[in-house]
């Protein structure tokens, strides 16, 4: 099986949807995805807070749960690295110990702010972020671990500033860059100016609206495309509408009347219930 680093070396981008727990990872693999993304924003939403309230231990625990049942390469949204340059050594050590294939680190201020979610950015000086990336590289023990340097500078400053930062982060040792674009047109410009390998963080519907195929994005240097939100929105809507229907005494709008039993069978298939039962039949429940 190819490593994650080998997978992103090909000409076509690798799609990695959000997963937050083991069953989401299993379902993503069932659908045919070859990698997954543990997003901070959606992880925060699951806990009814924001990414700003999370810590590295929570993200690593989620990875351990996911990787206990899934072999999909998992990309960590590492926020701001959970500290300054010195802290990167523990961040990378825990990232590797938890089995993440890659970590994305951005250049926002610490402590991280909730206002990032409404488009307000406060980026740190380039020199500080360069030092953090250098320490990430120095801390890496597994040469397969991919370090992604992210800048949000285009959202509050200029694309030129974001491109300058991207070049500096690559020079510091980042294996991949993620330059957060403010407009769709900037996505192509980033690829043309910086070249690959690049990560693109974009929701599925917005990616489709770009008018760029996966092959075209690949030619622009994009090697990893992560959707950090769509699965969370699907889950939230299904549960919101389902609970409301239950409270009204109506059938669930997703399952339909009598659909729960059929879906329970699908759940059993996803979790591998039959394999567990087979072990019990062969050991502690002989004859059943």
Coordinates of N, CA, C and O in Angstrom, one line a residue, residues 237-239 241-243 245-246 250-267:
X237 N -27.8 18.5 9.9 CA -29.2 18.7 9.3 C -30.0 17.4 9.5 O -31.2 17.5 9.9
X238 N -29.4 16.2 9.3 CA -30.1 15.0 9.5 C -30.6 14.8 10.9 O -31.8 14.4 11.2
X239 N -29.7 15.1 11.9 CA -30.1 15.0 13.3 C -31.1 16.1 13.7 O -32.1 15.8 14.4
X241 N -33.3 17.7 11.9 CA -34.6 17.4 11.3 C -35.2 16.1 11.9 O -36.4 16.0 12.1
X242 N -34.3 15.1 12.2 CA -34.8 13.9 12.8 C -35.4 14.0 14.2 O -36.4 13.5 14.5
X243 N -34.6 14.8 15.0 CA -35.1 15.0 16.4 C -36.4 15.8 16.3 O -37.4 15.5 17.1
X245 N -38.7 15.8 14.0 CA -39.8 14.9 13.5 C -40.2 13.9 14.7 O -41.4 13.7 14.9
X246 N -39.2 13.4 15.4 CA -39.5 12.5 16.5 C -40.4 13.2 17.6 O -41.3 12.7 18.1
X250 N -43.6 12.2 14.1 CA -43.6 11.9 12.7 C -42.5 11.0 12.3 O -41.5 11.0 13.1
X251 N -42.5 10.3 11.2 CA -41.4 9.5 10.7 C -40.2 10.4 10.4 O -40.3 11.6 10.0
X252 N -39.0 9.8 10.6 CA -37.8 10.6 10.3 C -37.8 10.9 8.8 O -38.0 10.0 8.0
X253 N -37.4 12.2 8.4 CA -37.5 12.5 7.0 C -36.4 11.9 6.2 O -36.5 11.7 5.0
X254 N -35.3 11.4 6.8 CA -34.2 10.7 6.1 C -34.5 9.3 6.0 O -34.4 8.7 4.9
X255 N -34.9 8.6 7.1 CA -35.1 7.2 7.0 C -36.4 6.8 6.4 O -36.5 5.8 5.8
X256 N -37.4 7.6 6.6 CA -38.8 7.3 6.1 C -39.4 6.3 7.1 O -38.8 5.7 8.0
X257 N -40.7 6.0 6.8 CA -41.4 5.1 7.7 C -40.8 3.7 7.6 O -40.7 3.1 6.5
X258 N -40.5 3.1 8.7 CA -40.0 1.8 8.8 C -38.5 1.6 8.3 O -38.0 0.5 8.2
X259 N -37.8 2.7 8.1 CA -36.5 2.7 7.6 C -35.4 2.4 8.6 O -34.3 2.1 8.2
X260 N -35.7 2.5 9.9 CA -34.7 2.3 10.9 C -34.1 0.9 10.9 O -32.9 0.7 11.1
X261 N -35.0 -0.1 10.8 CA -34.5 -1.5 10.8 C -33.5 -1.7 9.7 O -32.5 -2.3 9.9
X262 N -33.9 -1.3 8.5 CA -33.0 -1.5 7.3 C -31.6 -0.8 7.5 O -30.6 -1.3 7.2
X263 N -31.7 0.4 8.1 CA -30.4 1.1 8.4 C -29.6 0.5 9.5 O -28.4 0.5 9.4
X264 N -30.3 -0.1 10.4 CA -29.5 -0.8 11.5 C -28.7 -2.0 10.9 O -27.6 -2.2 11.3
X265 N -29.2 -2.6 9.9 CA -28.5 -3.7 9.2 C -27.2 -3.1 8.5 O -26.2 -3.7 8.6
X266 N -27.4 -1.9 8.0 CA -26.2 -1.2 7.3 C -25.2 -0.8 8.4 O -24.0 -0.9 8.2
X267 N -25.7 -0.4 9.6 CA -24.8 -0.1 10.7 C -24.0 -1.3 11.1 O -22.7 -1.3 11.2

